[in-house]
mmCIF file of C-alpha atoms in Angstrom:
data_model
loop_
_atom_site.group_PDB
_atom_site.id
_atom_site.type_symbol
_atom_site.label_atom_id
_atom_site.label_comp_id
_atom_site.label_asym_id
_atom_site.label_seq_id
_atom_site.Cartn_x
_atom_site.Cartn_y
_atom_site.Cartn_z
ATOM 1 C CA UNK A 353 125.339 44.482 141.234
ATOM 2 C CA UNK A 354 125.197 42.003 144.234
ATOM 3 C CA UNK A 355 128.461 41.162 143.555
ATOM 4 C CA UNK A 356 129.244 45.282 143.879
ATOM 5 C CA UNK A 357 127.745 45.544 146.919
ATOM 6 C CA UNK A 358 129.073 42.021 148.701
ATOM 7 C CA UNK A 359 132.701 43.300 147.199
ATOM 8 C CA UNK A 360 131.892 46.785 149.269
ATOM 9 C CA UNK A 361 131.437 44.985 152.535
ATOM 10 C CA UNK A 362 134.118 43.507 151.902
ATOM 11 C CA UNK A 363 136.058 46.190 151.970
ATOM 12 C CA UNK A 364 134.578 47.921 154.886
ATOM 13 C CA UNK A 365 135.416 44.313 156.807
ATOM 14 C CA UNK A 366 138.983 44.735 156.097
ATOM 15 C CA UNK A 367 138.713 48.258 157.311
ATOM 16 C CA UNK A 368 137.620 46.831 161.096
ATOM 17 C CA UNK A 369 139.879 44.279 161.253
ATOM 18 C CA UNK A 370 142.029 45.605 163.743
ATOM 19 C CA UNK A 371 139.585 46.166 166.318
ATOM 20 C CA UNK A 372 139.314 45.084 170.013
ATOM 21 C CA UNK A 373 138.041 41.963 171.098
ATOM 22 C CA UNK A 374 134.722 42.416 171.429
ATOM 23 C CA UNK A 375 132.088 41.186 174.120
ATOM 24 C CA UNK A 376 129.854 39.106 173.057
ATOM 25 C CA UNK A 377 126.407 40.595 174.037
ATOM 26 C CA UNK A 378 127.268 43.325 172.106
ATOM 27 C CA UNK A 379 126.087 42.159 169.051
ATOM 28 C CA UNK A 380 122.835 40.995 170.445
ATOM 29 C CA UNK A 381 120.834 43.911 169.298
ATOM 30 C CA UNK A 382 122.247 42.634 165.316
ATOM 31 C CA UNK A 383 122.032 39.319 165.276
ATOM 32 C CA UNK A 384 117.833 39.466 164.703
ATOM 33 C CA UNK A 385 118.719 40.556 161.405
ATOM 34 C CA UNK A 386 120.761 37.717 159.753
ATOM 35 C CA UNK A 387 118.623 35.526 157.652
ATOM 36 C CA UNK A 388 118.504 31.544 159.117
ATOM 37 C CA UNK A 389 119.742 30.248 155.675
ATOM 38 C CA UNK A 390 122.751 32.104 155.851
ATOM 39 C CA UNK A 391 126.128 30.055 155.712
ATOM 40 C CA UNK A 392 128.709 32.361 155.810
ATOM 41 C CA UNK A 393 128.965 35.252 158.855
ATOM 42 C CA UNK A 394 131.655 37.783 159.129
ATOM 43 C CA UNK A 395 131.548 39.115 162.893
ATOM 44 C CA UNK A 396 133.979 42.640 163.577
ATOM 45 C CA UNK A 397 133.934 45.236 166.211
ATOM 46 C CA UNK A 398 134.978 48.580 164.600
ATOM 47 C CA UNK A 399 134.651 50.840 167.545
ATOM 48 C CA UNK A 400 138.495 50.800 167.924
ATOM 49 C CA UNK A 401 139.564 51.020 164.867
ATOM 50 C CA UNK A 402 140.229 54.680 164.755
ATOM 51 C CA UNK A 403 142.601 54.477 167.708
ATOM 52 C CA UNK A 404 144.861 51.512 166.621
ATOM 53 C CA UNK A 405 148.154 52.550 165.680
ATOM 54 C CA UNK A 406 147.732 50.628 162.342
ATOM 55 C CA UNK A 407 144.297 52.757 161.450
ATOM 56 C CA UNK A 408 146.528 55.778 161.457
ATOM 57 C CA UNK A 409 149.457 54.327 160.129
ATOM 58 C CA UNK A 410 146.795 53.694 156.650
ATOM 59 C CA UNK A 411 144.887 57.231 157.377
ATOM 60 C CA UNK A 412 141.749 55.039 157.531
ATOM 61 C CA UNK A 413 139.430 57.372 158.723
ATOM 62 C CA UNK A 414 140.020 59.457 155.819
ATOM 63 C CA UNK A 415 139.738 56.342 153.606
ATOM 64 C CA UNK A 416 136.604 55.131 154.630
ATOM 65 C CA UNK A 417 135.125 58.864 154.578
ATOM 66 C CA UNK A 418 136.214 59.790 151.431
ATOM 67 C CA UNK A 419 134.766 56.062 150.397
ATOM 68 C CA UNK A 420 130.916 57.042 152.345
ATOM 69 C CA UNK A 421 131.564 60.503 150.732
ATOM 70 C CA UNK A 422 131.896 59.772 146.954
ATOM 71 C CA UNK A 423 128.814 57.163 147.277
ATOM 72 C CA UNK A 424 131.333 54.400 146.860
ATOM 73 C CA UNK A 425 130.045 52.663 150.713
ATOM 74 C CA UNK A 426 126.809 52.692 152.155
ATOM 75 C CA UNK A 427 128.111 51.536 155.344
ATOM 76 C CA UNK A 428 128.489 54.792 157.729
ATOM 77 C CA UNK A 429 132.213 55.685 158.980
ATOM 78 C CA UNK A 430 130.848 55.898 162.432
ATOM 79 C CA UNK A 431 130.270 52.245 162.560
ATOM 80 C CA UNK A 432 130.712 50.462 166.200
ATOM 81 C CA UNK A 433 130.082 47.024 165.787
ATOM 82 C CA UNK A 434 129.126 44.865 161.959
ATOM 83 C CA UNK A 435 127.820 41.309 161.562
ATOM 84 C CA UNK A 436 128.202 40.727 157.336
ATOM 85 C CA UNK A 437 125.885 37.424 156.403
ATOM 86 C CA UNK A 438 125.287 35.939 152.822
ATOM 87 C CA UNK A 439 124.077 32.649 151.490
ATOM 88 C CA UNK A 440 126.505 31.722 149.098
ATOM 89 C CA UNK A 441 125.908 28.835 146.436
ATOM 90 C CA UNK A 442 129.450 27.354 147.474
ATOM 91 C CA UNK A 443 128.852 25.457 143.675
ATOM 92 C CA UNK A 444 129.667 28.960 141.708
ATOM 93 C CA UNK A 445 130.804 30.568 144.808
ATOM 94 C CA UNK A 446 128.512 33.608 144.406
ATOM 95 C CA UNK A 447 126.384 35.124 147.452
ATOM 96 C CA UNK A 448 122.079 34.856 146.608
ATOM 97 C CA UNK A 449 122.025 37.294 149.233
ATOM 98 C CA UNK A 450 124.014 39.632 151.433
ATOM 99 C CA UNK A 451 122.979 41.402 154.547
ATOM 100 C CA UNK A 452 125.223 43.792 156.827
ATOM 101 C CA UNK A 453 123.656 44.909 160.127
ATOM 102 C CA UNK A 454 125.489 47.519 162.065
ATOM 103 C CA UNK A 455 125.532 49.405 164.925
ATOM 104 C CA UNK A 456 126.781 53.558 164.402
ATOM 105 C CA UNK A 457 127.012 55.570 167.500
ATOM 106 C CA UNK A 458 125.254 58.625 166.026
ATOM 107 C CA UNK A 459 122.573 58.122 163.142
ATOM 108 C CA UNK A 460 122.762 59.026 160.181
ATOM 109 C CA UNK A 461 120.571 61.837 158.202
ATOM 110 C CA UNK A 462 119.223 59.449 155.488
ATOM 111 C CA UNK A 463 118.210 62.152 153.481
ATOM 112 C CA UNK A 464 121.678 63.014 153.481
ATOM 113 C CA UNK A 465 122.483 59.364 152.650
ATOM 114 C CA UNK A 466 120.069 59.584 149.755
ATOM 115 C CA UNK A 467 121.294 62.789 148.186
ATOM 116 C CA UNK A 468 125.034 61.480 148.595
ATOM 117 C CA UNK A 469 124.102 58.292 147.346
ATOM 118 C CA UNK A 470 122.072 59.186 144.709
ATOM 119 C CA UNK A 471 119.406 56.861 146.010
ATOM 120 C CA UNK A 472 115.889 57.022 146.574
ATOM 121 C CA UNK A 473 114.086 57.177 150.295
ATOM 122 C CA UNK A 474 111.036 55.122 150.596
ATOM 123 C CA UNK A 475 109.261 52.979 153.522
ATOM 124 C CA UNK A 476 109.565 49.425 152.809
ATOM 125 C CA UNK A 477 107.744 47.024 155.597
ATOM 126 C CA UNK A 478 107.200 50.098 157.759
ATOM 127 C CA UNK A 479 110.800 50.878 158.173
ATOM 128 C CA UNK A 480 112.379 54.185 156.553
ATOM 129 C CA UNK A 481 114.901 52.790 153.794
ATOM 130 C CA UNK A 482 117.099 53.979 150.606
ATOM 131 C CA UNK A 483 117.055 52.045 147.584
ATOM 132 C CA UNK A 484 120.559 52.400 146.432
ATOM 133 C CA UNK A 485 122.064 52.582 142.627
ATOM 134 C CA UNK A 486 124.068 49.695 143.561
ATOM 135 C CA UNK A 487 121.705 46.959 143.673
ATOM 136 C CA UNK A 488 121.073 47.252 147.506
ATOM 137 C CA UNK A 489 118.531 48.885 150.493
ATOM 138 C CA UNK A 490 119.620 50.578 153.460
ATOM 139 C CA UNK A 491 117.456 50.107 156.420
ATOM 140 C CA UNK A 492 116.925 51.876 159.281
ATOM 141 C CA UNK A 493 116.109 49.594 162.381
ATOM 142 C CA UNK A 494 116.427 51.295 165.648
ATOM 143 C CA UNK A 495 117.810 54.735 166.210
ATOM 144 C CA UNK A 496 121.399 53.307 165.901
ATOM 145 C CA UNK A 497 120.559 50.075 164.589
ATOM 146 C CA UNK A 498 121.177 50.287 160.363
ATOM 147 C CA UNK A 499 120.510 47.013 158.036
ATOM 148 C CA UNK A 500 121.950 46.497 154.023
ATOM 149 C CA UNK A 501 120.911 44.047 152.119
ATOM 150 C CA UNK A 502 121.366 43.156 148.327
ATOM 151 C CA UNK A 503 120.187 42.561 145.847
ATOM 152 C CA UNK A 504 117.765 45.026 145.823
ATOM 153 C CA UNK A 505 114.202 42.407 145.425
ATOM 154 C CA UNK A 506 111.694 45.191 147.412
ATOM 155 C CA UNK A 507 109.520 42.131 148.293
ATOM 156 C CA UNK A 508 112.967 40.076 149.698
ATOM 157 C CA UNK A 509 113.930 43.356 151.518
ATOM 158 C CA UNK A 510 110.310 43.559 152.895
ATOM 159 C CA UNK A 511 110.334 39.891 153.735
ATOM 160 C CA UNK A 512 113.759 40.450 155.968
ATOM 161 C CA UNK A 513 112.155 43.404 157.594
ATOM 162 C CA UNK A 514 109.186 41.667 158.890
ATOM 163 C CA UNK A 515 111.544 38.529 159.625
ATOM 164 C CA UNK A 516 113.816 40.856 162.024
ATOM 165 C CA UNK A 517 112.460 40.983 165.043
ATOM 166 C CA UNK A 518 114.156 42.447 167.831
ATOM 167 C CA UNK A 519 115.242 40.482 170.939
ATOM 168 C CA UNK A 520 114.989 36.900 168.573
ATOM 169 C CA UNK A 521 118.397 35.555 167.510
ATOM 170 C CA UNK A 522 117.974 33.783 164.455
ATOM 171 C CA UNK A 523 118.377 29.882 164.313
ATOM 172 C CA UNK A 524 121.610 29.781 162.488
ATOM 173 C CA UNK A 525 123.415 26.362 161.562
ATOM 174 C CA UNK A 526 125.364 24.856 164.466
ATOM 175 C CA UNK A 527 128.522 25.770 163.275
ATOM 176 C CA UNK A 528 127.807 29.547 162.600
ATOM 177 C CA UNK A 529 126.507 29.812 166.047
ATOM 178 C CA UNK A 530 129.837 28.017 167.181
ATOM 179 C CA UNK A 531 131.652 30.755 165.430
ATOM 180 C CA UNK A 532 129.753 33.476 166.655
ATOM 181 C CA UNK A 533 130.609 32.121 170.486
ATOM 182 C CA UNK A 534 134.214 31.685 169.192
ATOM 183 C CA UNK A 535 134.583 35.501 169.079
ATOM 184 C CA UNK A 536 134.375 36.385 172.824
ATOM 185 C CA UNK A 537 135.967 32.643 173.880
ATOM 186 C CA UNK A 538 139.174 33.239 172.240
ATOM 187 C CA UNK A 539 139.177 37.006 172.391
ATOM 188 C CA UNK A 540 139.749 37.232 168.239
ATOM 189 C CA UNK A 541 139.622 40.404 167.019
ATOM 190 C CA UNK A 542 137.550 39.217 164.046
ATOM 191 C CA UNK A 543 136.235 36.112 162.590
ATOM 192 C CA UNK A 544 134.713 34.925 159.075
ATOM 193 C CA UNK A 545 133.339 31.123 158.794
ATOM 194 C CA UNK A 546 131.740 28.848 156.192
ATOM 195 C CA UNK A 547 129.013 26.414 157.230
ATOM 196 C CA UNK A 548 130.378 23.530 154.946
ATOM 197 C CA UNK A 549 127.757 21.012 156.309
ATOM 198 C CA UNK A 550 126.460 18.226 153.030
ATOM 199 C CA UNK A 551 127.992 20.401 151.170
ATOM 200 C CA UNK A 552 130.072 17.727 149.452
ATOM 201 C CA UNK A 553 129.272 13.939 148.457
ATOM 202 C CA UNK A 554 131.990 11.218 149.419
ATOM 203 C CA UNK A 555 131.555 10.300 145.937
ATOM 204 C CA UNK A 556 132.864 13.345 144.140
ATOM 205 C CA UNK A 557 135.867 13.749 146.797
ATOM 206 C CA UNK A 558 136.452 10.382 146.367
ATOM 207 C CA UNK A 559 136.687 11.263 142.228
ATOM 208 C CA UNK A 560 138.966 14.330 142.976
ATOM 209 C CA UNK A 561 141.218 12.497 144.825
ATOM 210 C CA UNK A 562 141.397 9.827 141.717
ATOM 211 C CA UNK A 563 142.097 12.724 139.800
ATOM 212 C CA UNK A 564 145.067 14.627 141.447
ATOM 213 C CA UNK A 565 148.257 14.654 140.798
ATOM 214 C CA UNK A 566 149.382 16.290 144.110
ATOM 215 C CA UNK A 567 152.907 14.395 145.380
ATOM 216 C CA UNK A 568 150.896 14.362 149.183
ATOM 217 C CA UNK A 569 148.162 12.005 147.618
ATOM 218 C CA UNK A 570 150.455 9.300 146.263
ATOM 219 C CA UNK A 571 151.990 7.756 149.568
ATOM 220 C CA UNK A 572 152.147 4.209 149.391
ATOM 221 C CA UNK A 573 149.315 2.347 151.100
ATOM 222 C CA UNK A 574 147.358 5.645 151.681
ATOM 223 C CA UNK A 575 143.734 4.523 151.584
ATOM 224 C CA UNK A 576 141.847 7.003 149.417
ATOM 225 C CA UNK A 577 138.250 5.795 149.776
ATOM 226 C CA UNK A 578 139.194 6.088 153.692
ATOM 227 C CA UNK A 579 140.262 10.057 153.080
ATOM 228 C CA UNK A 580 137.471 10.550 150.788
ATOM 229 C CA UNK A 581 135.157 9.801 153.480
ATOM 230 C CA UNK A 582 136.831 12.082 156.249
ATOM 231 C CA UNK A 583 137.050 14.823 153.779
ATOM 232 C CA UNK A 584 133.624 14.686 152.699
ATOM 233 C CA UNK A 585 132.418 14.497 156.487
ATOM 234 C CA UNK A 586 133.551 18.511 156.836
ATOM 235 C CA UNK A 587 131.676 21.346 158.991
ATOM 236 C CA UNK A 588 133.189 24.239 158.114
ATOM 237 C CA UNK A 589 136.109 26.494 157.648
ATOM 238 C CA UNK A 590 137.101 29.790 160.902
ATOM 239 C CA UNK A 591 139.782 32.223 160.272
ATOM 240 C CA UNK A 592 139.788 34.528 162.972
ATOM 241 C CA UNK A 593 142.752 37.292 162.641
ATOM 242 C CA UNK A 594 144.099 39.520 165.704
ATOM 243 C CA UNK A 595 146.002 42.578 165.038
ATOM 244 C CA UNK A 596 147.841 42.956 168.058
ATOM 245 C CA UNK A 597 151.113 43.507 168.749
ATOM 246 C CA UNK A 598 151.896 39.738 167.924
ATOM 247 C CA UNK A 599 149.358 39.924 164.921
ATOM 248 C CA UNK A 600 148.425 36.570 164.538
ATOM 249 C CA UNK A 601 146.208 34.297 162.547
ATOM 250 C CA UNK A 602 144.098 31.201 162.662
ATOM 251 C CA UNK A 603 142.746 28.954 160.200
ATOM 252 C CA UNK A 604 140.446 26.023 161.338
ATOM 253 C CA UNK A 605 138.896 23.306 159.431
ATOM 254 C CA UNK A 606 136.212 21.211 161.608
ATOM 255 C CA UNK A 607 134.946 17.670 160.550
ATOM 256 C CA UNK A 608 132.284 15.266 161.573
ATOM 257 C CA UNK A 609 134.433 12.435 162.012
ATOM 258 C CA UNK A 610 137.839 10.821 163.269
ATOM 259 C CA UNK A 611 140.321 12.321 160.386
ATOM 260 C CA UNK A 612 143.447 10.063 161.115
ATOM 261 C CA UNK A 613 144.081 8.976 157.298
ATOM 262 C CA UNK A 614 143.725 13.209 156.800
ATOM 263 C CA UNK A 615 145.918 13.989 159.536
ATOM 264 C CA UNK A 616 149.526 13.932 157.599
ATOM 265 C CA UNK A 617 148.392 15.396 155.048
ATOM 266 C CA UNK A 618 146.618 17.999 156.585
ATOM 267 C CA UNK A 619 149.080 21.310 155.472
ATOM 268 C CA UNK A 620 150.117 19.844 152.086
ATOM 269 C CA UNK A 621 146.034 19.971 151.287
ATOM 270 C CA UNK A 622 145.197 23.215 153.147
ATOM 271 C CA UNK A 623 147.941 25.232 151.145
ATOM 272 C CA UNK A 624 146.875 23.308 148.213
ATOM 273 C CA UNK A 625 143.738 24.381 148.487
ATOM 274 C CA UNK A 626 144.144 27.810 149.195
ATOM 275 C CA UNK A 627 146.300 28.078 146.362
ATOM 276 C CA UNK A 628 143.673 26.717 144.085
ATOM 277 C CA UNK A 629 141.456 29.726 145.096
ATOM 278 C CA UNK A 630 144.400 32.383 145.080
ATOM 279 C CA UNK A 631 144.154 32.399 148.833
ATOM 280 C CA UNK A 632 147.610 31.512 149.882
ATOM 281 C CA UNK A 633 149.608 33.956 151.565
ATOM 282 C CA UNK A 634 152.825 33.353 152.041
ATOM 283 C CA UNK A 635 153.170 33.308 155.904
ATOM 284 C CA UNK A 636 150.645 30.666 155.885
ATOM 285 C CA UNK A 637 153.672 28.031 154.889
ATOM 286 C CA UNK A 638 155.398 29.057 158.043
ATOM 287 C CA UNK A 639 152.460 28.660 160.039
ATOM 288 C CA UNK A 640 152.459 25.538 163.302
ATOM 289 C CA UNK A 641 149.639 23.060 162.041
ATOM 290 C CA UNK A 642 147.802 21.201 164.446
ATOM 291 C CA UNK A 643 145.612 17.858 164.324
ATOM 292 C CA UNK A 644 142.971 17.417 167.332
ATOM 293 C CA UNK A 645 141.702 14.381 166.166
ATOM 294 C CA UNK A 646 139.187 13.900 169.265
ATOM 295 C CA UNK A 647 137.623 17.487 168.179
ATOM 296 C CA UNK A 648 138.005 16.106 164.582
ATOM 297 C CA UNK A 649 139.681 19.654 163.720
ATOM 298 C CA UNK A 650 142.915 20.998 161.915
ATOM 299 C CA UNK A 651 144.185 24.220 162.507
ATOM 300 C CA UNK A 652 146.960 26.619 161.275
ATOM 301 C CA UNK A 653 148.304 28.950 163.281
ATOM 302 C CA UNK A 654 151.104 31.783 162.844
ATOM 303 C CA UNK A 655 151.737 35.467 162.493
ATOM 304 C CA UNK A 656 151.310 37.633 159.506
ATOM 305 C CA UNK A 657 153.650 40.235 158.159
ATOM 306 C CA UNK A 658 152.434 43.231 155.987
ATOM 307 C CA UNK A 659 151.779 41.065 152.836
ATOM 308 C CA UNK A 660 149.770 38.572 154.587
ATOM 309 C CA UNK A 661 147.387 41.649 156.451
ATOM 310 C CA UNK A 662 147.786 42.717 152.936
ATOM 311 C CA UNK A 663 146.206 39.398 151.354
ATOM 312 C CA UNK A 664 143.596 39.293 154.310
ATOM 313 C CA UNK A 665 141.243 41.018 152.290
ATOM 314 C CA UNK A 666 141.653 38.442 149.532
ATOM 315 C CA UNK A 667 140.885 35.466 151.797
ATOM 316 C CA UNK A 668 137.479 37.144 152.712
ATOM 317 C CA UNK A 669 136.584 37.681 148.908
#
């Protein structure tokens, strides 16, 4: 049921996507809410959505109603800004926990919410809240500030509540606080990123490498124990996407050390890797790669045709 919900905020991500750069302070009045153990963030401004050309293109204002309407989202369609957080065990690549906190720029009638949703209003920690048939509580905050979270473990939910307090950001890892600056800095329209930190042992990269049969690995002289250790060294993993007229797209993979044995191979694994997860879109193959070896990063950059906003949604799963 996790899964359910996580797979519904999902989809409400994809649906802000093509938002307008938003300012960073914005999101102050959210970021209380997301737990400190939390290693991946998704970070989206949806108050333009409704204008871009693209939203109307897709009719998806009357996609995301009919979606709150039929109980199929809990997330409301007059959604401004959304911070989506989950601590995922990156072993079996499924979330422990998800939170969403939102700001909506009229609330919502949570009776209404309840009926619609078939859920069940109760006060949990003080706070008014649904309990919701798919595994997950709806919180109300503020006046517009709204909180999900899933799954639906009353005394976890309770736990978060009394955690949130307003006006304290949470002490996220380095790198999702990086990413959460990267928004406003680069002016991305939206931005998902992994906190990769210890999350792999030179050992069993070293073992991977052993066992691949990829053509890139098998360059004469390459010194694998060398790669193993720059691999294993890695922070984490940005895309941010803009939907402007240029609609572009950035991938960036940050390490903790000098990567000059990774550096030439740097696309060949990326792709690889994204194919592995049924990731790869197409454009990506096209796309300008980039080595900064002084800020230990690689990067892919390029623009994305219909498929590849298509296949967005799949990169986020």
């Amino acid at each position: 049921m996790a899964n359910a919900l996580a797979s519904r905020l999902v989809l409400t991500v994809a649906l802000v996507l093509c938002a307008a750069p938003p300012a960073l302070a914005q999101f102050d009045a959210l970021l209380p809410g997301i737990p400190d153990s939390a290693n991946v963030l998704v970070i989206a401004n949806a108050r333009a959505i409704l204008a871009s050309p693209l939203a109307n293109q897709q009719n998806w204002r009357e996609s995301h109603e009919r979606l709150f309407a039929y109980g199929q989202t809990s997330i409301p369609p007059n959604t401004d800004l959304m911070i989506v957080a989950s601590e995922l065990d990156l072993e079996f690549v499924e979330p422990r926990w998800t939170v969403a906190m939102l700001q909506v720029t009229e609330s919502p009638d949570l009776e209404a919410i309840a009926n619609n949703q078939q859920g069940r209003r109760e006060m949990v920690a003080g706070k008014p809240a649904i309990s919701l048939p798919d595994d997950s509580y709806l919180v109300r905050f503020d006046t517009n500030v709204f909180g999900s979270m899933a799954p639906a473990d009353r005394q976890a939910v309770a736990r978060w509540i009394r955690d949130t307090k307003t006006g304290e950001a949470p002490n996220l890892s380095s790198y999702l606080t990086e990413a959460y600056r990267y928004v406003a800095r680069q002016g991305t329209d939206a931005v998902l990123a992994i906190n990769l930190r210890d999350a792999v042992s030179v050992a069993d990269v070293r073992r991977r490498l052993e066992e691949s049969d990829s053509d890139y690995l098998q360059t004469a002289g390459l010194d694998k124990a060398q790669l193993a250790r720059e691999l294993a060294s890695i922070q984490g993993v940005m895309l941010g996407v803009n939907f402007d007229t240029q609609q572009t797209g950035t991938i960036i993979v940050d390490f903790g050390q000098d990567i000059s044995t990774l550096a030439p191979l740097a696309k060949p694994m990326l792709l690889k890797v994204l194919e592995d997860y049924g990731a790869l879109i197409d454009e990506f193959k096209d796309w300008d790669v980039k080595v900064d070896n002084e800020l230990h990063r690689v990067s892919l950059r390029g623009r994305l045709g219909t498929t590849g906003r298509r296949r967005i949604l799949s990169l986020i799963t």
